[in-house]
């Protein structure tokens, strides 16, 4: 199955369809790369600050990876919305079991995975999980804004 875009559903609270983009993908590892490219192209078209766009692409990658790895979905839905000049909302919908929260994870120093939600928590202005009206599964959402004084050192502090 190849990914395809969809007409924007009314989820991101953005009235202007030019400010919202959606992509439906198979729940497969190769879809993570496709989702990153989709988000990057959309954010570039909106001429957002490079740092905000890079962080958003990273978070889309993490959310799609989690949907692919941790749900039994056949397909996932990825949405990005420009809700203000420098405020984004990212959403990833799956067909997984509806959860009221995501499990906490404390990876050890030798673990090769398990840090995705820690990145989300560190970078996002806010984030959460709700029931998806589109899929009946989960929607994990993130909001982001540009820091007033430029890029913070959030990612650097996670790695060091």
PDB file of C-alpha atoms in Angstrom:
ATOM      1  CA  UNK A   1       0.000   0.000   0.000  1.00  0.00           C
ATOM      2  CA  UNK A   2       1.259   3.437  -0.768  1.00  0.00           C
ATOM      3  CA  UNK A   3       0.674   6.438   1.490  1.00  0.00           C
ATOM      4  CA  UNK A   4      -1.884   8.971   0.387  1.00  0.00           C
ATOM      5  CA  UNK A   5      -3.155  12.290   1.584  1.00  0.00           C
ATOM      6  CA  UNK A   6      -6.697  12.772   2.764  1.00  0.00           C
ATOM      7  CA  UNK A   7      -9.088  15.692   2.894  1.00  0.00           C
ATOM      8  CA  UNK A   8      -8.473  17.275   6.286  1.00  0.00           C
ATOM      9  CA  UNK A   9     -10.897  16.104   8.955  1.00  0.00           C
ATOM     10  CA  UNK A  10     -12.013  18.667  11.528  1.00  0.00           C
ATOM     11  CA  UNK A  11      -9.630  17.689  14.312  1.00  0.00           C
ATOM     12  CA  UNK A  12      -6.877  20.210  14.562  1.00  0.00           C
ATOM     13  CA  UNK A  13      -9.243  23.129  15.290  1.00  0.00           C
ATOM     14  CA  UNK A  14      -7.956  24.901  12.201  1.00  0.00           C
ATOM     15  CA  UNK A  15     -10.656  26.386  10.009  1.00  0.00           C
ATOM     16  CA  UNK A  16      -8.337  27.023   7.026  1.00  0.00           C
ATOM     17  CA  UNK A  17      -7.615  23.786   5.097  1.00  0.00           C
ATOM     18  CA  UNK A  18      -4.424  25.402   3.757  1.00  0.00           C
ATOM     19  CA  UNK A  19      -3.079  25.258   7.314  1.00  0.00           C
ATOM     20  CA  UNK A  20      -3.746  21.568   7.902  1.00  0.00           C
ATOM     21  CA  UNK A  21      -2.237  18.529   6.179  1.00  0.00           C
ATOM     22  CA  UNK A  22      -3.052  14.849   6.565  1.00  0.00           C
ATOM     23  CA  UNK A  23      -1.396  11.652   5.423  1.00  0.00           C
ATOM     24  CA  UNK A  24      -2.611   8.083   5.827  1.00  0.00           C
ATOM     25  CA  UNK A  25       0.102   5.434   5.942  1.00  0.00           C
ATOM     26  CA  UNK A  26       0.411   1.688   6.383  1.00  0.00           C
ATOM     27  CA  UNK A  27       1.570   0.821   9.890  1.00  0.00           C
ATOM     28  CA  UNK A  28       4.989  -0.289   8.688  1.00  0.00           C
ATOM     29  CA  UNK A  29       8.511   0.779   9.653  1.00  0.00           C
ATOM     30  CA  UNK A  30       9.091   2.378   6.249  1.00  0.00           C
ATOM     31  CA  UNK A  31       6.202   4.750   6.975  1.00  0.00           C
ATOM     32  CA  UNK A  32       8.301   6.554   9.600  1.00  0.00           C
ATOM     33  CA  UNK A  33      10.597   7.905   6.865  1.00  0.00           C
ATOM     34  CA  UNK A  34       7.607   8.858   4.719  1.00  0.00           C
ATOM     35  CA  UNK A  35       5.963  10.665   7.668  1.00  0.00           C
ATOM     36  CA  UNK A  36       9.173  12.616   8.335  1.00  0.00           C
ATOM     37  CA  UNK A  37       9.319  13.722   4.700  1.00  0.00           C
ATOM     38  CA  UNK A  38       5.631  14.641   4.700  1.00  0.00           C
ATOM     39  CA  UNK A  39       6.004  16.750   7.846  1.00  0.00           C
ATOM     40  CA  UNK A  40       9.213  18.373   6.642  1.00  0.00           C
ATOM     41  CA  UNK A  41       7.694  19.416   3.305  1.00  0.00           C
ATOM     42  CA  UNK A  42       4.571  20.796   4.948  1.00  0.00           C
ATOM     43  CA  UNK A  43       6.494  22.762   7.548  1.00  0.00           C
ATOM     44  CA  UNK A  44       8.872  24.134   4.917  1.00  0.00           C
ATOM     45  CA  UNK A  45       5.909  25.266   2.805  1.00  0.00           C
ATOM     46  CA  UNK A  46       4.576  27.185   5.806  1.00  0.00           C
ATOM     47  CA  UNK A  47       8.004  28.894   6.188  1.00  0.00           C
ATOM     48  CA  UNK A  48       8.282  28.092   9.871  1.00  0.00           C
ATOM     49  CA  UNK A  49      11.497  28.664  11.807  1.00  0.00           C
ATOM     50  CA  UNK A  50      14.018  25.966  10.950  1.00  0.00           C
ATOM     51  CA  UNK A  51      14.452  24.900  14.593  1.00  0.00           C
ATOM     52  CA  UNK A  52      10.712  24.538  15.157  1.00  0.00           C
ATOM     53  CA  UNK A  53      10.348  22.517  11.956  1.00  0.00           C
ATOM     54  CA  UNK A  54      13.266  20.228  12.861  1.00  0.00           C
ATOM     55  CA  UNK A  55      11.806  19.569  16.318  1.00  0.00           C
ATOM     56  CA  UNK A  56       8.369  18.911  14.804  1.00  0.00           C
ATOM     57  CA  UNK A  57       9.785  16.435  12.288  1.00  0.00           C
ATOM     58  CA  UNK A  58      11.575  14.634  15.133  1.00  0.00           C
ATOM     59  CA  UNK A  59       8.344  14.402  17.133  1.00  0.00           C
ATOM     60  CA  UNK A  60       6.320  13.171  14.154  1.00  0.00           C
ATOM     61  CA  UNK A  61       8.969  10.494  13.684  1.00  0.00           C
ATOM     62  CA  UNK A  62       8.726   9.416  17.325  1.00  0.00           C
ATOM     63  CA  UNK A  63       4.918   9.356  17.365  1.00  0.00           C
ATOM     64  CA  UNK A  64       4.662   7.386  14.131  1.00  0.00           C
ATOM     65  CA  UNK A  65       7.338   4.965  15.338  1.00  0.00           C
ATOM     66  CA  UNK A  66       5.341   4.343  18.510  1.00  0.00           C
ATOM     67  CA  UNK A  67       2.112   3.797  16.565  1.00  0.00           C
ATOM     68  CA  UNK A  68       3.855   1.331  14.243  1.00  0.00           C
ATOM     69  CA  UNK A  69       5.703  -0.562  16.986  1.00  0.00           C
ATOM     70  CA  UNK A  70       3.181  -0.612  19.809  1.00  0.00           C
ATOM     71  CA  UNK A  71      -0.266  -0.973  18.228  1.00  0.00           C
ATOM     72  CA  UNK A  72      -1.929  -3.591  16.077  1.00  0.00           C
ATOM     73  CA  UNK A  73      -2.974  -1.005  13.517  1.00  0.00           C
ATOM     74  CA  UNK A  74      -3.022  -1.753   9.816  1.00  0.00           C
ATOM     75  CA  UNK A  75      -2.923   1.963   9.004  1.00  0.00           C
ATOM     76  CA  UNK A  76      -2.138   5.182  10.816  1.00  0.00           C
ATOM     77  CA  UNK A  77      -3.139   8.777  10.175  1.00  0.00           C
ATOM     78  CA  UNK A  78      -0.660  11.626  10.582  1.00  0.00           C
ATOM     79  CA  UNK A  79      -1.787  15.257  10.761  1.00  0.00           C
ATOM     80  CA  UNK A  80       0.029  18.566  11.090  1.00  0.00           C
ATOM     81  CA  UNK A  81      -1.730  21.855  11.614  1.00  0.00           C
ATOM     82  CA  UNK A  82      -0.586  25.438  11.818  1.00  0.00           C
ATOM     83  CA  UNK A  83      -2.866  26.815  14.514  1.00  0.00           C
ATOM     84  CA  UNK A  84      -1.100  30.199  14.755  1.00  0.00           C
ATOM     85  CA  UNK A  85       1.872  31.860  13.087  1.00  0.00           C
ATOM     86  CA  UNK A  86       4.370  29.849  15.178  1.00  0.00           C
ATOM     87  CA  UNK A  87       2.162  27.283  16.886  1.00  0.00           C
ATOM     88  CA  UNK A  88       1.774  23.759  15.566  1.00  0.00           C
ATOM     89  CA  UNK A  89      -0.382  20.809  16.441  1.00  0.00           C
ATOM     90  CA  UNK A  90       0.806  17.343  15.450  1.00  0.00           C
ATOM     91  CA  UNK A  91      -1.454  14.286  15.626  1.00  0.00           C
ATOM     92  CA  UNK A  92      -0.923  10.576  15.013  1.00  0.00           C
ATOM     93  CA  UNK A  93      -4.028   8.379  15.008  1.00  0.00           C
ATOM     94  CA  UNK A  94      -3.909   4.598  15.217  1.00  0.00           C
ATOM     95  CA  UNK A  95      -6.336   1.706  15.541  1.00  0.00           C
ATOM     96  CA  UNK A  96      -4.799   0.470  18.768  1.00  0.00           C
ATOM     97  CA  UNK A  97      -6.474  -0.218  22.064  1.00  0.00           C
ATOM     98  CA  UNK A  98      -7.763   3.016  23.530  1.00  0.00           C
ATOM     99  CA  UNK A  99      -5.598   4.094  26.455  1.00  0.00           C
ATOM    100  CA  UNK A 100      -6.240   6.920  28.883  1.00  0.00           C
ATOM    101  CA  UNK A 101      -2.502   7.496  29.225  1.00  0.00           C
ATOM    102  CA  UNK A 102       0.709   6.174  27.828  1.00  0.00           C
ATOM    103  CA  UNK A 103       2.939   3.983  29.971  1.00  0.00           C
ATOM    104  CA  UNK A 104       5.900   5.649  31.610  1.00  0.00           C
ATOM    105  CA  UNK A 105       9.243   4.399  30.465  1.00  0.00           C
ATOM    106  CA  UNK A 106      12.587   4.739  32.172  1.00  0.00           C
ATOM    107  CA  UNK A 107      15.192   3.318  29.801  1.00  0.00           C
ATOM    108  CA  UNK A 108      18.564   2.373  31.200  1.00  0.00           C
ATOM    109  CA  UNK A 109      21.818   3.816  29.868  1.00  0.00           C
ATOM    110  CA  UNK A 110      22.436   0.716  27.726  1.00  0.00           C
ATOM    111  CA  UNK A 111      18.897   0.529  26.272  1.00  0.00           C
ATOM    112  CA  UNK A 112      18.744   1.211  22.532  1.00  0.00           C
ATOM    113  CA  UNK A 113      15.136   2.391  22.547  1.00  0.00           C
ATOM    114  CA  UNK A 114      12.471   3.711  24.876  1.00  0.00           C
ATOM    115  CA  UNK A 115      13.302   7.412  24.821  1.00  0.00           C
ATOM    116  CA  UNK A 116      10.693   8.634  22.325  1.00  0.00           C
ATOM    117  CA  UNK A 117       8.158   9.903  24.833  1.00  0.00           C
ATOM    118  CA  UNK A 118      10.941  11.486  26.869  1.00  0.00           C
ATOM    119  CA  UNK A 119      11.811  13.503  23.742  1.00  0.00           C
ATOM    120  CA  UNK A 120       8.155  14.382  23.246  1.00  0.00           C
ATOM    121  CA  UNK A 121       7.859  15.540  26.841  1.00  0.00           C
ATOM    122  CA  UNK A 122      11.059  17.604  26.621  1.00  0.00           C
ATOM    123  CA  UNK A 123      10.294  19.293  23.293  1.00  0.00           C
ATOM    124  CA  UNK A 124       6.510  19.685  23.165  1.00  0.00           C
ATOM    125  CA  UNK A 125       4.710  22.633  24.668  1.00  0.00           C
ATOM    126  CA  UNK A 126       1.960  20.175  25.596  1.00  0.00           C
ATOM    127  CA  UNK A 127       0.989  16.668  24.554  1.00  0.00           C
ATOM    128  CA  UNK A 128      -1.433  13.912  25.399  1.00  0.00           C
ATOM    129  CA  UNK A 129      -3.434  10.930  24.264  1.00  0.00           C
ATOM    130  CA  UNK A 130      -7.157  10.784  23.564  1.00  0.00           C
ATOM    131  CA  UNK A 131      -9.623   8.559  21.794  1.00  0.00           C
ATOM    132  CA  UNK A 132      -9.515   9.129  18.048  1.00  0.00           C
ATOM    133  CA  UNK A 133     -12.855   9.981  16.475  1.00  0.00           C
ATOM    134  CA  UNK A 134     -11.337   9.026  13.118  1.00  0.00           C
ATOM    135  CA  UNK A 135     -10.005   5.572  13.890  1.00  0.00           C
ATOM    136  CA  UNK A 136     -11.627   4.516  17.166  1.00  0.00           C
ATOM    137  CA  UNK A 137      -8.128   3.944  18.550  1.00  0.00           C
ATOM    138  CA  UNK A 138      -5.715   6.447  20.023  1.00  0.00           C
ATOM    139  CA  UNK A 139      -4.669   9.895  18.916  1.00  0.00           C
ATOM    140  CA  UNK A 140      -1.409  11.115  20.384  1.00  0.00           C
ATOM    141  CA  UNK A 141      -1.168  14.877  19.937  1.00  0.00           C
ATOM    142  CA  UNK A 142       1.510  17.499  20.469  1.00  0.00           C
ATOM    143  CA  UNK A 143       1.470  21.288  20.426  1.00  0.00           C
ATOM    144  CA  UNK A 144       4.633  23.302  19.847  1.00  0.00           C
ATOM    145  CA  UNK A 145       5.584  26.968  19.728  1.00  0.00           C
ATOM    146  CA  UNK A 146       8.774  28.782  18.894  1.00  0.00           C
ATOM    147  CA  UNK A 147      10.689  29.843  22.008  1.00  0.00           C
ATOM    148  CA  UNK A 148      10.796  33.652  22.198  1.00  0.00           C
ATOM    149  CA  UNK A 149      14.605  33.805  22.297  1.00  0.00           C
ATOM    150  CA  UNK A 150      15.319  31.175  19.651  1.00  0.00           C
ATOM    151  CA  UNK A 151      15.999  27.487  20.026  1.00  0.00           C
ATOM    152  CA  UNK A 152      16.435  26.150  23.520  1.00  0.00           C
ATOM    153  CA  UNK A 153      18.928  23.463  24.397  1.00  0.00           C
ATOM    154  CA  UNK A 154      16.216  20.881  25.142  1.00  0.00           C
ATOM    155  CA  UNK A 155      17.543  18.143  22.882  1.00  0.00           C
ATOM    156  CA  UNK A 156      21.159  18.727  23.890  1.00  0.00           C
ATOM    157  CA  UNK A 157      20.338  18.242  27.557  1.00  0.00           C
ATOM    158  CA  UNK A 158      18.671  14.903  26.837  1.00  0.00           C
ATOM    159  CA  UNK A 159      21.747  13.451  25.198  1.00  0.00           C
ATOM    160  CA  UNK A 160      24.327  14.662  27.607  1.00  0.00           C
TER     161      UNK A 160
END
